[in-house]
PDB file of C-alpha atoms in Angstrom:
ATOM      1  CA  MET A   7       0.000   0.000   0.000  1.00  0.00           C
ATOM      2  CA  ARG A   8       1.297   3.435  -0.988  1.00  0.00           C
ATOM      3  CA  VAL A   9      -0.976   6.345  -0.062  1.00  0.00           C
ATOM      4  CA  ARG A  10      -0.488  10.085  -0.490  1.00  0.00           C
ATOM      5  CA  PHE A  11      -2.292  12.771   1.514  1.00  0.00           C
ATOM      6  CA  GLY A  12      -1.343  16.431   1.647  1.00  0.00           C
ATOM      7  CA  PRO A  13       2.462  16.633   1.424  1.00  0.00           C
ATOM      8  CA  PHE A  14       2.822  13.144   2.976  1.00  0.00           C
ATOM      9  CA  THR A  15       3.280   9.678   1.490  1.00  0.00           C
ATOM     10  CA  VAL A  16       2.997   6.405   3.405  1.00  0.00           C
ATOM     11  CA  ASP A  17       4.625   3.349   1.842  1.00  0.00           C
ATOM     12  CA  ALA A  18       3.673   0.241   3.780  1.00  0.00           C
ATOM     13  CA  GLU A  19       6.095  -2.018   1.863  1.00  0.00           C
ATOM     14  CA  THR A  20       9.184   0.079   2.591  1.00  0.00           C
ATOM     15  CA  ARG A  21       7.738   1.221   5.929  1.00  0.00           C
ATOM     16  CA  GLN A  22       8.384   4.870   5.151  1.00  0.00           C
ATOM     17  CA  LEU A  23       6.540   8.053   5.979  1.00  0.00           C
ATOM     18  CA  LEU A  24       7.680  10.844   3.672  1.00  0.00           C
ATOM     19  CA  ARG A  25       7.004  14.553   3.585  1.00  0.00           C
ATOM     20  CA  ASP A  26       7.735  15.297  -0.053  1.00  0.00           C
ATOM     21  CA  SER A  27      11.143  13.568  -0.332  1.00  0.00           C
ATOM     22  CA  SER A  28      12.138  13.772   3.360  1.00  0.00           C
ATOM     23  CA  ASP A  29      11.867  10.769   5.677  1.00  0.00           C
ATOM     24  CA  LEU A  30       9.887  11.266   8.870  1.00  0.00           C
ATOM     25  CA  HIS A  31      10.234   9.057  11.927  1.00  0.00           C
ATOM     26  CA  LEU A  32       7.357   7.167  13.540  1.00  0.00           C
ATOM     27  CA  SER A  33       7.674   4.391  16.072  1.00  0.00           C
ATOM     28  CA  THR A  34       6.793   0.906  14.842  1.00  0.00           C
ATOM     29  CA  LYS A  35       3.394   0.833  16.535  1.00  0.00           C
ATOM     30  CA  ALA A  36       2.515   4.378  15.463  1.00  0.00           C
ATOM     31  CA  PHE A  37       3.366   3.536  11.837  1.00  0.00           C
ATOM     32  CA  ASP A  38       1.190   0.399  12.015  1.00  0.00           C
ATOM     33  CA  LEU A  39      -1.661   2.449  13.474  1.00  0.00           C
ATOM     34  CA  LEU A  40      -1.429   5.050  10.703  1.00  0.00           C
ATOM     35  CA  CYS A  41      -1.412   2.296   8.053  1.00  0.00           C
ATOM     36  CA  GLY A  42      -4.500   0.722   9.630  1.00  0.00           C
ATOM     37  CA  LEU A  43      -6.420   4.001   9.632  1.00  0.00           C
ATOM     38  CA  LEU A  44      -5.430   4.673   6.004  1.00  0.00           C
ATOM     39  CA  GLU A  45      -6.344   1.161   4.931  1.00  0.00           C
ATOM     40  CA  HIS A  46      -9.867   1.463   6.367  1.00  0.00           C
ATOM     41  CA  ARG A  47     -10.460   5.182   5.604  1.00  0.00           C
ATOM     42  CA  PRO A  48     -12.899   6.822   6.164  1.00  0.00           C
ATOM     43  CA  LYS A  49     -14.298   4.070   8.412  1.00  0.00           C
ATOM     44  CA  VAL A  50     -14.018   4.557  12.152  1.00  0.00           C
ATOM     45  CA  LEU A  51     -11.950   1.858  13.843  1.00  0.00           C
ATOM     46  CA  ASP A  52     -12.949   1.260  17.428  1.00  0.00           C
ATOM     47  CA  LYS A  53     -10.354   1.048  20.162  1.00  0.00           C
ATOM     48  CA  ALA A  54     -10.810  -2.683  20.654  1.00  0.00           C
ATOM     49  CA  ALA A  55     -10.089  -3.391  16.980  1.00  0.00           C
ATOM     50  CA  LEU A  56      -7.037  -1.141  17.010  1.00  0.00           C
ATOM     51  CA  GLN A  57      -5.675  -2.703  20.176  1.00  0.00           C
ATOM     52  CA  ALA A  58      -6.162  -6.207  18.734  1.00  0.00           C
ATOM     53  CA  ARG A  59      -4.287  -5.127  15.600  1.00  0.00           C
ATOM     54  CA  LEU A  60      -1.379  -3.513  17.423  1.00  0.00           C
ATOM     55  CA  TRP A  61      -1.098  -5.730  20.502  1.00  0.00           C
ATOM     56  CA  PRO A  62      -2.543  -9.152  19.607  1.00  0.00           C
ATOM     57  CA  ASP A  63      -3.106 -11.431  22.587  1.00  0.00           C
ATOM     58  CA  THR A  64      -1.948  -8.694  24.951  1.00  0.00           C
ATOM     59  CA  TYR A  65      -4.072  -6.533  27.231  1.00  0.00           C
ATOM     60  CA  VAL A  66      -3.183  -2.833  27.124  1.00  0.00           C
ATOM     61  CA  VAL A  67      -4.849   0.243  28.551  1.00  0.00           C
ATOM     62  CA  ASP A  68      -6.425   2.926  26.334  1.00  0.00           C
ATOM     63  CA  GLY A  69      -3.615   5.294  27.277  1.00  0.00           C
ATOM     64  CA  ASN A  70      -1.158   3.381  25.072  1.00  0.00           C
ATOM     65  CA  LEU A  71      -3.351   4.000  22.034  1.00  0.00           C
ATOM     66  CA  ASN A  72      -3.727   7.678  22.926  1.00  0.00           C
ATOM     67  CA  VAL A  73       0.060   8.046  23.056  1.00  0.00           C
ATOM     68  CA  LEU A  74       0.416   6.611  19.539  1.00  0.00           C
ATOM     69  CA  VAL A  75      -2.289   8.898  18.137  1.00  0.00           C
ATOM     70  CA  ALA A  76      -0.574  11.899  19.733  1.00  0.00           C
ATOM     71  CA  GLU A  77       2.736  10.819  18.155  1.00  0.00           C
ATOM     72  CA  ILE A  78       1.158  10.594  14.682  1.00  0.00           C
ATOM     73  CA  ARG A  79      -0.498  13.982  15.053  1.00  0.00           C
ATOM     74  CA  ARG A  80       2.759  15.566  16.165  1.00  0.00           C
ATOM     75  CA  VAL A  81       4.655  14.232  13.145  1.00  0.00           C
ATOM     76  CA  LEU A  82       1.853  15.189  10.717  1.00  0.00           C
ATOM     77  CA  ASP A  83       1.427  18.600  12.366  1.00  0.00           C
ATOM     78  CA  ASP A  84      -2.241  17.746  12.906  1.00  0.00           C
ATOM     79  CA  ASP A  85      -4.523  19.394  15.459  1.00  0.00           C
ATOM     80  CA  ALA A  86      -6.860  17.246  17.543  1.00  0.00           C
ATOM     81  CA  ARG A  87      -9.343  20.139  17.830  1.00  0.00           C
ATOM     82  CA  GLU A  88      -9.373  20.868  14.082  1.00  0.00           C
ATOM     83  CA  PRO A  89      -8.099  17.614  12.538  1.00  0.00           C
ATOM     84  CA  ARG A  90      -7.010  17.428   8.919  1.00  0.00           C
ATOM     85  CA  PHE A  91      -5.994  13.767   9.046  1.00  0.00           C
ATOM     86  CA  ILE A  92      -6.819  11.905  12.293  1.00  0.00           C
ATOM     87  CA  ARG A  93     -10.305  12.338  13.716  1.00  0.00           C
ATOM     88  CA  THR A  94     -11.257  11.278  17.241  1.00  0.00           C
ATOM     89  CA  VAL A  95     -14.688   9.715  17.630  1.00  0.00           C
ATOM     90  CA  HIS A  96     -15.184  10.110  21.360  1.00  0.00           C
ATOM     91  CA  GLY A  97     -16.107   6.930  23.154  1.00  0.00           C
ATOM     92  CA  VAL A  98     -15.530   4.852  20.004  1.00  0.00           C
ATOM     93  CA  GLY A  99     -12.141   5.194  18.322  1.00  0.00           C
ATOM     94  CA  TYR A 100     -10.352   6.951  15.477  1.00  0.00           C
ATOM     95  CA  ALA A 101     -10.661   7.518  11.737  1.00  0.00           C
ATOM     96  CA  PHE A 102      -8.561   8.962   8.930  1.00  0.00           C
ATOM     97  CA  CYS A 103     -10.499  12.012   7.709  1.00  0.00           C
ATOM     98  CA  GLY A 104      -8.203  13.551   5.081  1.00  0.00           C
ATOM     99  CA  VAL A 105      -8.329  13.299   1.295  1.00  0.00           C
ATOM    100  CA  ALA A 106      -5.960  10.528   0.215  1.00  0.00           C
ATOM    101  CA  SER A 107      -5.093   8.748  -3.003  1.00  0.00           C
ATOM    102  CA  GLU A 108      -3.291   5.499  -3.697  1.00  0.00           C
ATOM    103  CA  GLY A 109      -0.594   5.193  -6.294  1.00  0.00           C
ATOM    104  CA  SER A 110       3.099   5.359  -7.029  1.00  0.00           C
ATOM    105  CA  ASN A 111       5.401   8.357  -6.897  1.00  0.00           C
ATOM    106  CA  ARG A 112       3.850  11.789  -7.285  1.00  0.00           C
ATOM    107  CA  THR A 113       4.011  12.712 -10.966  1.00  0.00           C
ATOM    108  CA  VAL A 114       2.299  15.186 -13.217  1.00  0.00           C
ATOM    109  CA  ALA A 115      -1.075  13.821 -14.271  1.00  0.00           C
ATOM    110  CA  ARG A 116      -0.236  12.818 -17.831  1.00  0.00           C
ATOM    111  CA  SER A 117      -3.671  11.347 -18.495  1.00  0.00           C
ATOM    112  CA  MET A 118      -5.409  14.606 -17.589  1.00  0.00           C
ATOM    113  CA  PRO A 119      -3.070  17.608 -17.305  1.00  0.00           C
ATOM    114  CA  CYS A 120      -4.588  20.277 -15.058  1.00  0.00           C
ATOM    115  CA  TRP A 121      -3.461  23.735 -14.047  1.00  0.00           C
ATOM    116  CA  LEU A 122      -4.620  26.916 -12.377  1.00  0.00           C
ATOM    117  CA  ALA A 123      -4.349  30.260 -14.170  1.00  0.00           C
ATOM    118  CA  ALA A 124      -4.199  33.530 -12.231  1.00  0.00           C
ATOM    119  CA  GLY A 125      -2.938  36.962 -13.216  1.00  0.00           C
ATOM    120  CA  GLY A 126      -0.839  35.761 -16.113  1.00  0.00           C
ATOM    121  CA  ARG A 127       0.690  32.905 -14.089  1.00  0.00           C
ATOM    122  CA  THR A 128      -0.029  29.197 -14.321  1.00  0.00           C
ATOM    123  CA  TYR A 129       0.334  26.527 -11.643  1.00  0.00           C
ATOM    124  CA  ARG A 130       0.579  22.932 -12.831  1.00  0.00           C
ATOM    125  CA  LEU A 131      -1.371  20.476 -10.691  1.00  0.00           C
ATOM    126  CA  ALA A 132      -0.113  16.959 -10.071  1.00  0.00           C
ATOM    127  CA  GLU A 133      -1.814  13.607  -9.688  1.00  0.00           C
ATOM    128  CA  GLY A 134      -2.976  13.155  -6.109  1.00  0.00           C
ATOM    129  CA  ASP A 135      -3.286  15.957  -3.579  1.00  0.00           C
ATOM    130  CA  THR A 136      -2.200  19.570  -4.073  1.00  0.00           C
ATOM    131  CA  VAL A 137      -2.324  22.014  -1.159  1.00  0.00           C
ATOM    132  CA  VAL A 138      -3.052  25.664  -1.972  1.00  0.00           C
ATOM    133  CA  GLY A 139      -2.013  28.288   0.560  1.00  0.00           C
ATOM    134  CA  ARG A 140       0.134  31.210   1.674  1.00  0.00           C
ATOM    135  CA  ASP A 141       2.794  28.964   3.191  1.00  0.00           C
ATOM    136  CA  PRO A 142       5.760  28.800   0.759  1.00  0.00           C
ATOM    137  CA  ASP A 143       5.901  25.042   1.395  1.00  0.00           C
ATOM    138  CA  CYS A 144       2.452  24.603  -0.191  1.00  0.00           C
ATOM    139  CA  ASP A 145       2.289  23.040  -3.647  1.00  0.00           C
ATOM    140  CA  VAL A 146       0.544  26.164  -4.989  1.00  0.00           C
ATOM    141  CA  TRP A 147       1.829  29.284  -3.239  1.00  0.00           C
ATOM    142  CA  LEU A 148      -0.533  32.283  -3.294  1.00  0.00           C
ATOM    143  CA  ASP A 149       1.260  35.188  -1.621  1.00  0.00           C
ATOM    144  CA  SER A 150      -1.755  37.152  -0.389  1.00  0.00           C
ATOM    145  CA  PRO A 151      -2.695  38.102   3.201  1.00  0.00           C
ATOM    146  CA  SER A 152      -6.273  37.004   2.416  1.00  0.00           C
ATOM    147  CA  VAL A 153      -5.102  33.407   1.872  1.00  0.00           C
ATOM    148  CA  SER A 154      -4.625  31.071   4.842  1.00  0.00           C
ATOM    149  CA  ARG A 155      -1.324  29.231   5.331  1.00  0.00           C
ATOM    150  CA  ARG A 156      -2.992  25.974   4.236  1.00  0.00           C
ATOM    151  CA  HIS A 157      -6.112  27.229   2.525  1.00  0.00           C
ATOM    152  CA  ALA A 158      -7.536  24.454   0.353  1.00  0.00           C
ATOM    153  CA  LEU A 159      -6.792  21.087  -1.193  1.00  0.00           C
ATOM    154  CA  ILE A 160      -7.230  20.021  -4.820  1.00  0.00           C
ATOM    155  CA  ALA A 161      -7.230  16.279  -5.499  1.00  0.00           C
ATOM    156  CA  ILE A 162      -6.785  14.840  -9.000  1.00  0.00           C
ATOM    157  CA  ASP A 163      -7.644  11.273  -9.956  1.00  0.00           C
ATOM    158  CA  GLY A 164      -6.390  11.018 -13.535  1.00  0.00           C
ATOM    159  CA  SER A 165      -7.611   7.459 -14.043  1.00  0.00           C
ATOM    160  CA  ALA A 166     -11.179   8.469 -13.114  1.00  0.00           C
ATOM    161  CA  ARG A 167     -10.760  11.878 -14.820  1.00  0.00           C
ATOM    162  CA  GLN A 168     -11.999  13.693 -11.735  1.00  0.00           C
ATOM    163  CA  VAL A 169     -10.849  16.826  -9.910  1.00  0.00           C
ATOM    164  CA  TRP A 170     -11.997  17.586  -6.369  1.00  0.00           C
ATOM    165  CA  LEU A 171     -11.750  20.675  -4.167  1.00  0.00           C
ATOM    166  CA  GLU A 172     -11.898  20.909  -0.373  1.00  0.00           C
ATOM    167  CA  ASP A 173     -11.545  23.985   1.832  1.00  0.00           C
ATOM    168  CA  LEU A 174      -9.151  23.393   4.754  1.00  0.00           C
ATOM    169  CA  ASN A 175     -11.032  25.486   7.320  1.00  0.00           C
ATOM    170  CA  SER A 176      -9.542  28.665   5.854  1.00  0.00           C
ATOM    171  CA  LYS A 177     -10.228  31.990   7.546  1.00  0.00           C
ATOM    172  CA  ASN A 178     -11.704  33.738   4.478  1.00  0.00           C
ATOM    173  CA  GLY A 179     -13.179  30.711   2.725  1.00  0.00           C
ATOM    174  CA  THR A 180     -13.055  29.238  -0.756  1.00  0.00           C
ATOM    175  CA  LEU A 181     -15.556  29.903  -3.553  1.00  0.00           C
ATOM    176  CA  ARG A 182     -16.464  28.136  -6.767  1.00  0.00           C
ATOM    177  CA  GLY A 183     -18.109  30.853  -8.772  1.00  0.00           C
ATOM    178  CA  ASP A 184     -20.181  32.698  -6.186  1.00  0.00           C
ATOM    179  CA  ALA A 185     -20.865  29.625  -4.025  1.00  0.00           C
ATOM    180  CA  PRO A 186     -18.873  28.906  -0.841  1.00  0.00           C
ATOM    181  CA  VAL A 187     -17.176  25.513  -0.798  1.00  0.00           C
ATOM    182  CA  HIS A 188     -18.357  23.238   1.999  1.00  0.00           C
ATOM    183  CA  GLY A 189     -17.059  19.702   2.196  1.00  0.00           C
ATOM    184  CA  ARG A 190     -15.576  18.078  -0.902  1.00  0.00           C
ATOM    185  CA  ILE A 191     -16.892  19.121  -4.326  1.00  0.00           C
ATOM    186  CA  GLU A 192     -16.085  17.990  -7.856  1.00  0.00           C
ATOM    187  CA  LEU A 193     -14.648  20.544 -10.279  1.00  0.00           C
ATOM    188  CA  ALA A 194     -14.834  20.941 -14.047  1.00  0.00           C
ATOM    189  CA  HIS A 195     -12.757  22.655 -16.720  1.00  0.00           C
ATOM    190  CA  GLY A 196     -13.308  26.410 -16.651  1.00  0.00           C
ATOM    191  CA  ASP A 197     -14.439  26.631 -13.028  1.00  0.00           C
ATOM    192  CA  VAL A 198     -13.522  29.958 -11.430  1.00  0.00           C
ATOM    193  CA  LEU A 199     -12.206  29.488  -7.893  1.00  0.00           C
ATOM    194  CA  THR A 200     -11.509  32.131  -5.268  1.00  0.00           C
ATOM    195  CA  PHE A 201      -9.117  31.529  -2.377  1.00  0.00           C
ATOM    196  CA  GLY A 202      -9.578  34.455   0.003  1.00  0.00           C
ATOM    197  CA  SER A 203      -9.457  37.315  -2.515  1.00  0.00           C
ATOM    198  CA  VAL A 204      -7.302  35.514  -5.116  1.00  0.00           C
ATOM    199  CA  GLU A 205      -9.276  34.394  -8.178  1.00  0.00           C
ATOM    200  CA  VAL A 206      -8.004  31.562 -10.369  1.00  0.00           C
ATOM    201  CA  THR A 207      -9.409  29.502 -13.220  1.00  0.00           C
ATOM    202  CA  LEU A 208      -9.117  25.719 -13.429  1.00  0.00           C
ATOM    203  CA  HIS A 209      -8.076  24.276 -16.768  1.00  0.00           C
ATOM    204  CA  SER A 210      -7.959  20.603 -17.699  1.00  0.00           C
ATOM    205  CA  TRP A 211      -6.874  19.175 -21.035  1.00  0.00           C
ATOM    206  CA  ASN A 212      -7.712  15.822 -22.572  1.00  0.00           C
ATOM    207  CA  ALA A 213      -5.575  14.838 -25.536  1.00  0.00           C
ATOM    208  CA  GLY A 214      -8.442  12.839 -27.030  1.00  0.00           C
ATOM    209  CA  ASP A 215     -10.678  15.907 -27.021  1.00  0.00           C
ATOM    210  CA  ALA A 216      -8.169  18.270 -28.587  1.00  0.00           C
ATOM    211  CA  ALA A 217      -8.948  19.597 -32.032  1.00  0.00           C
ATOM    212  CA  GLU A 218      -6.481  18.943 -34.838  1.00  0.00           C
ATOM    213  CA  THR A 219      -3.906  21.691 -35.280  1.00  0.00           C
ATOM    214  CA  LYS A 220      -4.886  23.941 -38.168  1.00  0.00           C
ATOM    215  CA  ARG A 221      -2.410  24.764 -40.900  1.00  0.00           C
ATOM    216  CA  ILE A 222      -1.692  28.460 -41.328  1.00  0.00           C
ATOM    217  CA  ALA A 223      -1.906  29.831 -44.856  1.00  0.00           C
ATOM    218  CA  ARG A 224       1.187  31.948 -45.437  1.00  0.00           C
ATOM    219  CA  LYS A 225       1.752  34.358 -48.271  1.00  0.00           C
ATOM    220  CA  PRO A 226       4.632  33.433 -50.577  1.00  0.00           C
ATOM    221  CA  ARG A 227       7.684  35.675 -50.189  1.00  0.00           C
TER     222      ARG A 227
END
């Protein structure tokens, strides 16, 4: 299993957690817990099931599980009060709540190239998750005080030819056209998106739909 979410990639076969190309450290049990939550996303896994997975045939107190969840959140820079990845279901267990996609290394979506156009600039979007925000570490950097550090997420599934948008609890909100974005919505070519006060246009290109290049008639010299 290889799953990407936000700037992170989890590779269960190599037992690696990556942020872009940098290795991050998780303890063995914490890594197994994260893999379990990703594998069953967005299903809630109750504490008994998680304990049986992590400590088979061994009785442990709930505190051990809480410590592992706290470790994962610390490494992912996640907030328990406003979770982007790990959601607590009080009295039940935990669930992975982020947008994630399975696949190999992050590459430009060759099957459905997509990009954002804004003010004469273009931002190529890649297969999987792209974070839009004011933080220079974001995949699409919008340097405007109206844009939150991690403002929104765009997810591309080239094989299904789908593009999705999700607001990441930004301060000034995200719009598609004039409508505020709540939850996860599907996008289409030509959609006008507004992050804070920054307006961009989504473009997607399908080679099969492209018209044949027209020959230009030139005057003889």
